[in-house]
PDB file of C-alpha atoms in Angstrom:
ATOM      1  CA  MET J 133     -47.677 -38.925 163.714  1.00 53.00           C
ATOM      2  CA  LYS J 134     -51.403 -38.975 162.977  1.00 52.00           C
ATOM      3  CA  LYS J 135     -51.621 -35.343 164.023  1.00 55.00           C
ATOM      4  CA  LEU J 136     -49.012 -34.317 161.496  1.00 54.00           C
ATOM      5  CA  LEU J 137     -50.589 -36.375 158.757  1.00 51.00           C
ATOM      6  CA  LEU J 138     -53.953 -34.772 159.415  1.00 50.00           C
ATOM      7  CA  LEU J 139     -52.327 -31.353 159.450  1.00 52.00           C
ATOM      8  CA  PHE J 140     -50.696 -31.946 156.069  1.00 53.00           C
ATOM      9  CA  LEU J 141     -53.990 -33.105 154.611  1.00 48.00           C
ATOM     10  CA  MET J 142     -55.757 -30.012 155.917  1.00 49.00           C
ATOM     11  CA  LEU J 143     -53.054 -27.742 154.528  1.00 50.00           C
ATOM     12  CA  ALA J 144     -53.087 -29.454 151.154  1.00 48.00           C
ATOM     13  CA  ALA J 145     -56.872 -29.177 150.948  1.00 44.00           C
ATOM     14  CA  GLY J 146     -56.712 -25.504 151.882  1.00 44.00           C
ATOM     15  CA  LEU J 147     -54.089 -24.684 149.287  1.00 45.00           C
ATOM     16  CA  CYS J 148     -55.981 -26.553 146.554  1.00 39.00           C
ATOM     17  CA  ALA J 149     -59.219 -24.762 147.401  1.00 37.00           C
ATOM     18  CA  SER J 150     -57.628 -21.310 147.246  1.00 35.00           C
ATOM     19  CA  ALA J 151     -55.924 -22.076 143.929  1.00 29.00           C
ATOM     20  CA  GLN J 152     -59.246 -22.839 142.262  1.00 29.00           C
ATOM     21  CA  THR J 153     -61.024 -19.620 143.154  1.00 44.00           C
ATOM     22  CA  GLY J 154     -59.428 -17.352 140.552  1.00 78.00           C
ATOM     23  CA  LEU J 155     -59.412 -17.180 136.804  1.00 87.00           C
ATOM     24  CA  LYS J 156     -56.825 -19.093 134.836  1.00 89.00           C
ATOM     25  CA  ILE J 157     -55.645 -15.892 133.191  1.00 90.00           C
ATOM     26  CA  ASN J 158     -54.648 -14.596 136.648  1.00 90.00           C
ATOM     27  CA  ASP J 159     -51.333 -16.296 135.964  1.00 90.00           C
ATOM     28  CA  LEU J 160     -50.641 -13.694 133.307  1.00 92.00           C
ATOM     29  CA  PHE J 161     -51.709 -10.772 135.496  1.00 91.00           C
ATOM     30  CA  GLU J 162     -49.574 -12.076 138.327  1.00 88.00           C
ATOM     31  CA  GLY J 163     -46.475 -12.293 136.154  1.00 90.00           C
ATOM     32  CA  ARG J 164     -46.259 -16.063 136.212  1.00 90.00           C
ATOM     33  CA  ILE J 165     -46.188 -16.381 132.422  1.00 91.00           C
ATOM     34  CA  VAL J 166     -44.386 -13.229 131.355  1.00 92.00           C
ATOM     35  CA  PRO J 167     -42.140 -11.399 133.844  1.00 92.00           C
ATOM     36  CA  GLN J 168     -43.707  -8.126 134.963  1.00 89.00           C
ATOM     37  CA  GLU J 169     -40.690  -6.157 133.752  1.00 90.00           C
ATOM     38  CA  LYS J 170     -41.478  -7.351 130.231  1.00 92.00           C
ATOM     39  CA  MET J 171     -45.095  -6.216 130.129  1.00 93.00           C
ATOM     40  CA  VAL J 172     -47.207  -3.097 130.305  1.00 93.00           C
ATOM     41  CA  GLU J 173     -49.863  -3.442 132.954  1.00 93.00           C
ATOM     42  CA  THR J 174     -52.638  -0.926 133.554  1.00 93.00           C
ATOM     43  CA  ARG J 175     -55.040  -0.847 136.492  1.00 93.00           C
ATOM     44  CA  VAL J 176     -57.822   1.679 136.799  1.00 92.00           C
ATOM     45  CA  ARG J 177     -60.674   1.920 139.216  1.00 89.00           C
ATOM     46  CA  GLY J 178     -62.909   4.851 140.045  1.00 82.00           C
ATOM     47  CA  LYS J 179     -65.092   7.510 138.530  1.00 79.00           C
ATOM     48  CA  THR J 180     -63.094   7.570 135.306  1.00 80.00           C
ATOM     49  CA  LEU J 181     -64.704   4.289 134.321  1.00 86.00           C
ATOM     50  CA  ALA J 182     -68.263   5.348 135.123  1.00 85.00           C
ATOM     51  CA  LYS J 183     -68.981   6.394 131.534  1.00 82.00           C
ATOM     52  CA  TYR J 184     -68.336   2.816 130.444  1.00 84.00           C
ATOM     53  CA  GLN J 185     -70.467   1.443 133.301  1.00 87.00           C
ATOM     54  CA  LEU J 186     -67.354  -0.233 134.582  1.00 88.00           C
ATOM     55  CA  THR J 187     -65.870  -0.213 138.054  1.00 89.00           C
ATOM     56  CA  TYR J 188     -62.559  -1.929 137.414  1.00 90.00           C
ATOM     57  CA  TYR J 189     -60.221  -2.225 134.471  1.00 92.00           C
ATOM     58  CA  ARG J 190     -57.002  -4.153 134.243  1.00 93.00           C
ATOM     59  CA  SER J 191     -54.931  -4.876 131.168  1.00 93.00           C
ATOM     60  CA  VAL J 192     -51.651  -6.471 130.270  1.00 94.00           C
ATOM     61  CA  ARG J 193     -49.757  -5.950 127.033  1.00 94.00           C
ATOM     62  CA  CYS J 194     -46.706  -8.012 126.194  1.00 95.00           C
ATOM     63  CA  THR J 195     -44.774  -9.673 123.411  1.00 95.00           C
ATOM     64  CA  VAL J 196     -44.786 -13.457 123.486  1.00 95.00           C
ATOM     65  CA  THR J 197     -44.076 -16.427 121.253  1.00 94.00           C
ATOM     66  CA  GLU J 198     -46.735 -17.983 119.064  1.00 93.00           C
ATOM     67  CA  GLN J 199     -47.064 -20.897 121.498  1.00 94.00           C
ATOM     68  CA  GLU J 200     -47.440 -18.621 124.500  1.00 94.00           C
ATOM     69  CA  ALA J 201     -50.038 -16.542 122.653  1.00 94.00           C
ATOM     70  CA  GLU J 202     -51.987 -19.710 121.933  1.00 94.00           C
ATOM     71  CA  ARG J 203     -51.747 -20.766 125.572  1.00 94.00           C
ATOM     72  CA  LEU J 204     -53.038 -17.376 126.739  1.00 94.00           C
ATOM     73  CA  LEU J 205     -55.947 -17.592 124.319  1.00 93.00           C
ATOM     74  CA  GLN J 206     -56.815 -21.040 125.643  1.00 92.00           C
ATOM     75  CA  MET J 207     -56.776 -19.717 129.199  1.00 92.00           C
ATOM     76  CA  VAL J 208     -59.139 -16.861 128.324  1.00 91.00           C
ATOM     77  CA  GLU J 209     -61.407 -19.264 126.445  1.00 89.00           C
ATOM     78  CA  ALA J 210     -61.420 -21.654 129.403  1.00 88.00           C
ATOM     79  CA  ASP J 211     -62.335 -18.845 131.801  1.00 87.00           C
ATOM     80  CA  GLY J 212     -65.283 -17.901 129.615  1.00 85.00           C
ATOM     81  CA  LYS J 213     -66.409 -21.443 128.941  1.00 80.00           C
ATOM     82  CA  GLY J 214     -69.430 -22.765 130.750  1.00 62.00           C
ATOM     83  CA  HIS J 215     -70.540 -19.528 132.333  1.00 62.00           C
ATOM     84  CA  PHE J 216     -72.800 -18.380 129.550  1.00 57.00           C
ATOM     85  CA  ALA J 217     -74.796 -19.823 126.715  1.00 50.00           C
ATOM     86  CA  ARG J 218     -72.899 -20.724 123.578  1.00 49.00           C
ATOM     87  CA  GLY J 219     -72.656 -17.841 121.186  1.00 53.00           C
ATOM     88  CA  SER J 220     -72.014 -15.173 123.805  1.00 64.00           C
ATOM     89  CA  ASP J 221     -68.284 -15.274 122.993  1.00 74.00           C
ATOM     90  CA  LYS J 222     -66.919 -13.315 120.077  1.00 77.00           C
ATOM     91  CA  THR J 223     -63.945 -14.203 117.955  1.00 78.00           C
ATOM     92  CA  SER J 224     -62.671 -12.251 115.005  1.00 81.00           C
ATOM     93  CA  LYS J 225     -59.650 -12.603 112.770  1.00 79.00           C
ATOM     94  CA  LYS J 226     -58.486  -9.780 110.548  1.00 80.00           C
ATOM     95  CA  MET J 227     -55.698  -9.248 108.069  1.00 79.00           C
ATOM     96  CA  TYR J 228     -54.436  -5.964 106.647  1.00 77.00           C
ATOM     97  CA  GLY J 229     -51.634  -6.646 104.221  1.00 81.00           C
ATOM     98  CA  LYS J 230     -49.085  -8.541 106.270  1.00 85.00           C
ATOM     99  CA  GLU J 231     -50.626  -7.433 109.561  1.00 88.00           C
ATOM    100  CA  HIS J 232     -52.797  -9.984 111.355  1.00 90.00           C
ATOM    101  CA  SER J 233     -54.990  -9.669 114.392  1.00 90.00           C
ATOM    102  CA  LEU J 234     -57.028 -12.147 116.370  1.00 91.00           C
ATOM    103  CA  THR J 235     -59.548 -10.915 118.929  1.00 90.00           C
ATOM    104  CA  PHE J 236     -61.539 -12.976 121.398  1.00 90.00           C
ATOM    105  CA  LYS J 237     -64.020 -11.484 123.857  1.00 89.00           C
ATOM    106  CA  THR J 238     -65.939 -13.329 126.504  1.00 89.00           C
ATOM    107  CA  GLN J 239     -68.000 -12.809 129.618  1.00 87.00           C
ATOM    108  CA  VAL J 240     -66.814 -14.651 132.716  1.00 86.00           C
ATOM    109  CA  ARG J 241     -68.488 -15.514 135.986  1.00 81.00           C
ATOM    110  CA  LYS J 242     -69.680 -12.681 138.205  1.00 80.00           C
ATOM    111  CA  GLN J 243     -67.531 -11.261 140.979  1.00 78.00           C
ATOM    112  CA  ASP J 244     -69.346  -9.622 143.884  1.00 76.00           C
ATOM    113  CA  ASP J 245     -72.495  -9.321 141.763  1.00 81.00           C
ATOM    114  CA  LYS J 246     -70.650  -7.442 139.025  1.00 85.00           C
ATOM    115  CA  ASN J 247     -70.505  -8.554 135.412  1.00 87.00           C
ATOM    116  CA  CYS J 248     -67.002  -9.463 134.287  1.00 89.00           C
ATOM    117  CA  PHE J 249     -65.417  -9.558 130.852  1.00 89.00           C
ATOM    118  CA  LEU J 250     -62.190 -10.804 129.383  1.00 90.00           C
ATOM    119  CA  CYS J 251     -60.800  -9.648 126.053  1.00 91.00           C
ATOM    120  CA  TYR J 252     -57.818 -11.081 124.246  1.00 93.00           C
ATOM    121  CA  GLN J 253     -56.103  -9.654 121.230  1.00 94.00           C
ATOM    122  CA  ALA J 254     -53.001 -10.776 119.380  1.00 93.00           C
ATOM    123  CA  HIS J 255     -51.170  -8.894 116.625  1.00 92.00           C
ATOM    124  CA  TRP J 256     -48.448 -10.220 114.416  1.00 92.00           C
ATOM    125  CA  ARG J 257     -46.797  -9.441 111.130  1.00 90.00           C
ATOM    126  CA  GLY J 258     -46.326 -11.931 108.326  1.00 86.00           C
ATOM    127  CA  ASN J 259     -44.880 -15.262 109.368  1.00 84.00           C
ATOM    128  CA  THR J 260     -43.044 -14.051 112.451  1.00 88.00           C
ATOM    129  CA  SER J 261     -43.441 -16.117 115.578  1.00 88.00           C
ATOM    130  CA  GLU J 262     -43.687 -13.097 117.887  1.00 93.00           C
ATOM    131  CA  ARG J 263     -47.118 -11.949 118.954  1.00 94.00           C
ATOM    132  CA  GLU J 264     -48.066  -8.719 120.647  1.00 94.00           C
ATOM    133  CA  VAL J 265     -50.816  -9.807 123.002  1.00 95.00           C
ATOM    134  CA  THR J 266     -53.209  -7.663 124.997  1.00 94.00           C
ATOM    135  CA  VAL J 267     -55.520  -9.102 127.636  1.00 94.00           C
ATOM    136  CA  ILE J 268     -58.125  -6.946 129.366  1.00 93.00           C
ATOM    137  CA  TYR J 269     -60.195  -7.795 132.420  1.00 93.00           C
ATOM    138  CA  MET J 270     -63.185  -5.548 133.163  1.00 90.00           C
ATOM    139  CA  GLU J 271     -65.859  -5.456 135.849  1.00 90.00           C
ATOM    140  CA  GLY J 272     -68.992  -3.395 136.096  1.00 89.00           C
ATOM    141  CA  SER J 273     -72.723  -3.121 135.752  1.00 89.00           C
ATOM    142  CA  VAL J 274     -72.627  -3.235 131.949  1.00 87.00           C
ATOM    143  CA  ARG J 275     -74.655  -6.305 131.037  1.00 86.00           C
ATOM    144  CA  SER J 276     -73.170  -7.714 127.862  1.00 85.00           C
ATOM    145  CA  LEU J 277     -70.311  -7.574 125.407  1.00 83.00           C
ATOM    146  CA  GLU J 278     -72.551  -5.818 122.895  1.00 84.00           C
ATOM    147  CA  GLU J 279     -73.482  -3.135 125.396  1.00 86.00           C
ATOM    148  CA  LEU J 280     -69.838  -2.695 126.340  1.00 82.00           C
ATOM    149  CA  GLU J 281     -68.797  -2.328 122.709  1.00 80.00           C
ATOM    150  CA  GLU J 282     -71.441   0.332 122.174  1.00 83.00           C
ATOM    151  CA  LEU J 283     -70.206   2.255 125.193  1.00 81.00           C
ATOM    152  CA  LEU J 284     -66.596   2.047 124.067  1.00 75.00           C
ATOM    153  CA  LYS J 285     -67.296   3.389 120.569  1.00 71.00           C
TER     154      LYS J 285
ATOM    155  CA  MET V 160     -41.790 -11.135 180.185  1.00 57.00           C
ATOM    156  CA  ASN V 161     -40.520 -14.305 181.840  1.00 73.00           C
ATOM    157  CA  ASN V 162     -43.491 -16.131 180.415  1.00 84.00           C
ATOM    158  CA  LEU V 163     -42.623 -14.955 176.906  1.00 86.00           C
ATOM    159  CA  LEU V 164     -39.058 -16.109 177.375  1.00 88.00           C
ATOM    160  CA  ARG V 165     -40.356 -19.487 178.484  1.00 89.00           C
ATOM    161  CA  ILE V 166     -42.706 -19.673 175.484  1.00 89.00           C
ATOM    162  CA  ARG V 167     -39.865 -18.882 173.090  1.00 87.00           C
ATOM    163  CA  THR V 168     -37.723 -21.536 174.736  1.00 89.00           C
ATOM    164  CA  LEU V 169     -40.563 -24.050 174.651  1.00 88.00           C
ATOM    165  CA  THR V 170     -41.281 -23.239 171.007  1.00 86.00           C
ATOM    166  CA  GLU V 171     -37.666 -23.960 170.086  1.00 84.00           C
ATOM    167  CA  LYS V 172     -37.781 -27.080 172.210  1.00 85.00           C
ATOM    168  CA  PHE V 173     -40.984 -28.133 170.439  1.00 83.00           C
ATOM    169  CA  PHE V 174     -39.372 -27.825 167.010  1.00 79.00           C
ATOM    170  CA  ASP V 175     -36.433 -29.816 168.341  1.00 78.00           C
ATOM    171  CA  GLY V 176     -38.906 -32.517 169.328  1.00 80.00           C
ATOM    172  CA  GLY V 177     -38.074 -32.286 173.038  1.00 83.00           C
ATOM    173  CA  THR V 178     -41.303 -31.018 174.613  1.00 84.00           C
ATOM    174  CA  THR V 179     -43.479 -33.029 176.951  1.00 86.00           C
ATOM    175  CA  PRO V 180     -47.257 -33.180 176.430  1.00 85.00           C
ATOM    176  CA  GLU V 181     -47.667 -30.738 179.356  1.00 87.00           C
ATOM    177  CA  GLU V 182     -45.330 -28.282 177.719  1.00 88.00           C
ATOM    178  CA  GLU V 183     -47.090 -28.726 174.409  1.00 87.00           C
ATOM    179  CA  GLN V 184     -50.390 -27.973 176.111  1.00 88.00           C
ATOM    180  CA  GLU V 185     -48.827 -24.822 177.533  1.00 89.00           C
ATOM    181  CA  LEU V 186     -47.838 -23.805 174.023  1.00 88.00           C
ATOM    182  CA  TYR V 187     -51.319 -24.547 172.674  1.00 88.00           C
ATOM    183  CA  ASP V 188     -52.855 -22.401 175.415  1.00 89.00           C
ATOM    184  CA  PHE V 189     -50.466 -19.562 174.703  1.00 90.00           C
ATOM    185  CA  TYR V 190     -50.900 -19.565 170.924  1.00 87.00           C
ATOM    186  CA  ARG V 191     -54.663 -19.657 171.320  1.00 87.00           C
ATOM    187  CA  GLN V 192     -54.542 -16.026 172.511  1.00 88.00           C
ATOM    188  CA  ASP V 193     -55.131 -13.199 170.024  1.00 85.00           C
ATOM    189  CA  ASP V 194     -52.455 -10.883 171.321  1.00 85.00           C
ATOM    190  CA  ILE V 195     -49.085 -12.513 170.832  1.00 86.00           C
ATOM    191  CA  PRO V 196     -45.735 -10.980 169.860  1.00 87.00           C
ATOM    192  CA  GLU V 197     -45.057 -10.413 166.162  1.00 84.00           C
ATOM    193  CA  ASP V 198     -42.123 -12.837 165.979  1.00 83.00           C
ATOM    194  CA  LEU V 199     -44.226 -15.709 167.312  1.00 85.00           C
ATOM    195  CA  ARG V 200     -47.210 -15.122 165.018  1.00 82.00           C
ATOM    196  CA  PRO V 201     -45.931 -17.291 162.151  1.00 80.00           C
ATOM    197  CA  ASN V 202     -46.233 -20.269 164.499  1.00 81.00           C
ATOM    198  CA  GLN V 203     -49.721 -19.420 165.701  1.00 84.00           C
ATOM    199  CA  GLU V 204     -51.729 -21.225 163.021  1.00 80.00           C
ATOM    200  CA  LEU V 205     -49.593 -24.340 163.398  1.00 77.00           C
ATOM    201  CA  PHE V 206     -50.146 -24.522 167.142  1.00 81.00           C
ATOM    202  CA  LYS V 207     -53.855 -23.763 166.796  1.00 81.00           C
ATOM    203  CA  ASP V 208     -54.184 -26.625 164.322  1.00 78.00           C
ATOM    204  CA  LEU V 209     -52.156 -28.940 166.517  1.00 78.00           C
ATOM    205  CA  ALA V 210     -54.272 -27.967 169.530  1.00 79.00           C
ATOM    206  CA  ALA V 211     -57.431 -28.725 167.578  1.00 77.00           C
ATOM    207  CA  LEU V 212     -56.051 -32.089 166.532  1.00 73.00           C
ATOM    208  CA  ALA V 213     -54.923 -32.866 170.077  1.00 70.00           C
ATOM    209  CA  THR V 214     -58.488 -32.504 171.279  1.00 69.00           C
ATOM    210  CA  LEU V 215     -59.583 -35.097 168.725  1.00 61.00           C
ATOM    211  CA  ALA V 216     -57.214 -37.731 170.110  1.00 56.00           C
ATOM    212  CA  PRO V 217     -58.093 -38.509 173.778  1.00 50.00           C
ATOM    213  CA  SER V 218     -55.009 -40.636 174.292  1.00 50.00           C
ATOM    214  CA  ASN V 219     -52.813 -37.630 173.582  1.00 49.00           C
ATOM    215  CA  ARG V 220     -54.350 -35.431 176.266  1.00 46.00           C
ATOM    216  CA  VAL V 221     -52.259 -34.287 179.173  1.00 45.00           C
ATOM    217  CA  GLY V 222     -52.249 -36.836 181.957  1.00 43.00           C
ATOM    218  CA  ALA V 223     -53.821 -39.535 179.816  1.00 45.00           C
ATOM    219  CA  GLY V 224     -50.822 -41.770 180.019  1.00 46.00           C
ATOM    220  CA  SER V 225     -49.026 -40.522 176.939  1.00 48.00           C
ATOM    221  CA  VAL V 226     -45.298 -41.022 176.611  1.00 48.00           C
ATOM    222  CA  PRO V 227     -43.145 -37.920 177.162  1.00 51.00           C
ATOM    223  CA  ALA V 228     -41.313 -36.837 174.047  1.00 50.00           C
ATOM    224  CA  ARG V 229     -37.928 -37.229 175.703  1.00 54.00           C
ATOM    225  CA  ASN V 230     -38.520 -41.001 175.826  1.00 58.00           C
ATOM    226  CA  LEU V 231     -38.892 -41.216 172.069  1.00 59.00           C
ATOM    227  CA  ALA V 232     -36.147 -42.721 169.983  1.00 63.00           C
ATOM    228  CA  PRO V 233     -33.778 -39.997 168.722  1.00 64.00           C
ATOM    229  CA  HIS V 234     -34.473 -40.683 165.035  1.00 64.00           C
ATOM    230  CA  ARG V 235     -38.205 -40.392 165.656  1.00 69.00           C
ATOM    231  CA  ARG V 236     -37.712 -37.078 167.453  1.00 70.00           C
ATOM    232  CA  TRP V 237     -35.765 -35.757 164.498  1.00 72.00           C
ATOM    233  CA  TRP V 238     -38.447 -36.908 162.132  1.00 75.00           C
ATOM    234  CA  ILE V 239     -41.153 -35.124 164.129  1.00 76.00           C
ATOM    235  CA  ALA V 240     -39.050 -31.986 164.399  1.00 74.00           C
ATOM    236  CA  ALA V 241     -38.406 -32.000 160.668  1.00 78.00           C
ATOM    237  CA  ALA V 242     -42.096 -32.585 159.927  1.00 78.00           C
ATOM    238  CA  ALA V 243     -43.141 -29.786 162.287  1.00 76.00           C
ATOM    239  CA  ALA V 244     -40.622 -27.398 160.739  1.00 77.00           C
ATOM    240  CA  PHE V 245     -41.836 -28.350 157.271  1.00 80.00           C
ATOM    241  CA  ALA V 246     -45.440 -27.742 158.328  1.00 75.00           C
ATOM    242  CA  ALA V 247     -44.493 -24.317 159.681  1.00 72.00           C
ATOM    243  CA  VAL V 248     -42.716 -23.415 156.441  1.00 76.00           C
ATOM    244  CA  LEU V 249     -45.722 -24.641 154.463  1.00 77.00           C
ATOM    245  CA  ILE V 250     -48.139 -22.539 156.502  1.00 73.00           C
ATOM    246  CA  VAL V 251     -46.074 -19.364 156.385  1.00 69.00           C
ATOM    247  CA  GLY V 252     -45.051 -19.861 152.747  1.00 71.00           C
ATOM    248  CA  GLY V 253     -48.574 -20.789 151.686  1.00 68.00           C
ATOM    249  CA  GLY V 254     -49.943 -17.750 153.456  1.00 63.00           C
ATOM    250  CA  MET V 255     -47.452 -15.475 151.736  1.00 63.00           C
ATOM    251  CA  ILE V 256     -48.172 -16.952 148.310  1.00 60.00           C
ATOM    252  CA  TRP V 257     -51.906 -16.680 148.889  1.00 59.00           C
ATOM    253  CA  ARG V 258     -51.566 -13.073 150.014  1.00 52.00           C
ATOM    254  CA  ALA V 259     -49.405 -12.188 147.015  1.00 50.00           C
ATOM    255  CA  GLY V 260     -51.897 -13.885 144.725  1.00 48.00           C
ATOM    256  CA  THR V 261     -54.956 -12.140 146.061  1.00 47.00           C
ATOM    257  CA  GLU V 262     -53.261  -8.746 146.063  1.00 43.00           C
ATOM    258  CA  SER V 263     -52.487  -8.915 142.384  1.00 43.00           C
ATOM    259  CA  ALA V 264     -55.548 -10.836 141.238  1.00 44.00           C
ATOM    260  CA  PRO V 265     -57.769  -8.948 138.802  1.00 50.00           C
ATOM    261  CA  THR V 266     -60.579  -8.811 141.323  1.00 44.00           C
ATOM    262  CA  ARG V 267     -58.624  -7.121 144.107  1.00 46.00           C
ATOM    263  CA  TRP V 268     -57.830  -3.454 144.119  1.00 45.00           C
ATOM    264  CA  ASP V 269     -57.187  -0.349 146.120  1.00 50.00           C
ATOM    265  CA  GLU V 270     -59.777   2.397 146.170  1.00 63.00           C
ATOM    266  CA  ASP V 271     -59.642   4.707 143.137  1.00 76.00           C
ATOM    267  CA  GLU V 272     -56.660   2.981 141.676  1.00 82.00           C
ATOM    268  CA  CYS V 273     -54.995   4.475 138.624  1.00 88.00           C
ATOM    269  CA  VAL V 274     -51.618   2.968 137.982  1.00 89.00           C
ATOM    270  CA  ALA V 275     -49.568   1.428 135.200  1.00 90.00           C
ATOM    271  CA  TYR V 276     -46.465  -0.703 135.300  1.00 90.00           C
ATOM    272  CA  ILE V 277     -44.593  -0.054 132.093  1.00 88.00           C
ATOM    273  CA  TYR V 278     -41.953  -2.739 131.729  1.00 88.00           C
ATOM    274  CA  GLY V 279     -41.582  -2.908 135.487  1.00 86.00           C
ATOM    275  CA  LYS V 280     -41.588   0.837 136.070  1.00 87.00           C
ATOM    276  CA  ARG V 281     -44.487   2.119 138.156  1.00 89.00           C
ATOM    277  CA  VAL V 282     -46.305   5.060 136.583  1.00 88.00           C
ATOM    278  CA  THR V 283     -48.968   6.972 138.483  1.00 87.00           C
ATOM    279  CA  ASP V 284     -49.379   9.900 136.116  1.00 88.00           C
ATOM    280  CA  ARG V 285     -53.138   9.838 135.583  1.00 86.00           C
ATOM    281  CA  ASP V 286     -52.944  11.102 131.991  1.00 87.00           C
ATOM    282  CA  VAL V 287     -50.412   8.473 130.973  1.00 86.00           C
ATOM    283  CA  VAL V 288     -52.391   5.650 132.601  1.00 87.00           C
ATOM    284  CA  LEU V 289     -55.721   6.746 131.148  1.00 87.00           C
ATOM    285  CA  ASN V 290     -54.155   7.241 127.732  1.00 86.00           C
ATOM    286  CA  GLU V 291     -52.798   3.696 127.828  1.00 84.00           C
ATOM    287  CA  MET V 292     -56.199   2.394 128.901  1.00 86.00           C
ATOM    288  CA  GLN V 293     -58.043   4.380 126.228  1.00 82.00           C
ATOM    289  CA  ASN V 294     -55.731   3.161 123.468  1.00 82.00           C
ATOM    290  CA  THR V 295     -56.043  -0.448 124.570  1.00 83.00           C
ATOM    291  CA  MET V 296     -59.816  -0.301 124.812  1.00 82.00           C
ATOM    292  CA  THR V 297     -60.152   1.398 121.451  1.00 77.00           C
ATOM    293  CA  ALA V 298     -57.903  -1.151 119.809  1.00 77.00           C
ATOM    294  CA  MET V 299     -59.930  -3.982 121.293  1.00 77.00           C
ATOM    295  CA  THR V 300     -63.262  -2.481 120.245  1.00 70.00           C
ATOM    296  CA  ALA V 301     -62.086  -1.889 116.715  1.00 64.00           C
ATOM    297  CA  ASP V 302     -60.739  -5.450 116.558  1.00 54.00           C
ATOM    298  CA  GLY V 303     -57.300  -4.108 115.931  1.00 48.00           C
ATOM    299  CA  SER V 304     -58.039  -2.305 112.707  1.00 48.00           C
ATOM    300  CA  ASP V 305     -57.292   1.132 114.134  1.00 50.00           C
ATOM    301  CA  VAL V 306     -54.005   0.027 115.577  1.00 46.00           C
ATOM    302  CA  VAL V 307     -52.964  -1.662 112.372  1.00 41.00           C
ATOM    303  CA  GLU V 308     -53.990   1.333 110.291  1.00 48.00           C
ATOM    304  CA  GLU V 309     -52.103   3.635 112.618  1.00 51.00           C
ATOM    305  CA  GLN V 310     -49.042   1.451 112.372  1.00 43.00           C
ATOM    306  CA  LEU V 311     -49.270   1.337 108.601  1.00 42.00           C
ATOM    307  CA  LYS V 312     -49.735   5.084 108.379  1.00 49.00           C
ATOM    308  CA  ALA V 313     -46.772   5.607 110.644  1.00 46.00           C
ATOM    309  CA  MET V 314     -44.679   3.253 108.549  1.00 45.00           C
ATOM    310  CA  PHE V 315     -45.691   4.297 105.045  1.00 46.00           C
ATOM    311  CA  GLY V 316     -47.203   7.740 105.742  1.00 46.00           C
ATOM    312  CA  ASN V 317     -45.087  10.631 104.503  1.00 40.00           C
TER     313      ASN V 317
END
């Protein structure tokens, strides 16, 4: 009986440890928030990204409710929080007629010595509750959000 | 071959809660090997863990006066069998979930990957994928203004 109890404790500890290693926004990339058949996912790695000083690019575009969009934003914010000094994140809200957009960019903790970035953008029209959300994850040698923006221009 | 048949029988017997400590030791010794048949591999981690735990409890060692499993009360045997089966499911299931998670996590990739999944449909056309990436990156850099302007032009252009 003790053996089994110990085994369960070991298993539980192992599962908890592995669940904490990733980013919160992984849930979106893994289709746990929006089904994968309802999103556009892009994954690129290789020489194509060299001009941006990136080695890996992954994005997800999908249409969600206002509440889901807010939840996704909170996840991206949480992933960026605490890794860098305050002020390194960038948020912007824009409005063109009835078109609205909210963009949030942040740098997250390094992976294999590479700098990592998360970008979130939501678009919506007027008072509708639907949001078209895009989340991008990028890795590379590019050092900051500013540098990345310059390279992308 | 005969040994494998015996191991399979003992494994089933173990999950039924009917093995003796000697037989359990035999299973531990077998599952400790690296080269075991594919169908028995899902049990390997469980038996390795149980073997490790068995070494921690001297009273459970073979020949240390432990009670053979067949002398246990039937309800207790069922409980152990159910717990062992649950542990096996947890290990295999947990492993599968972990593997699925790491494969699709943003930080895992195949070499020179260039792929898009457009509403569940896999697209490997490099031009289509790079075009999608370029548009998304541009939209993000321009804080959405380009996309909005494009949409407005498309809607009210003419």
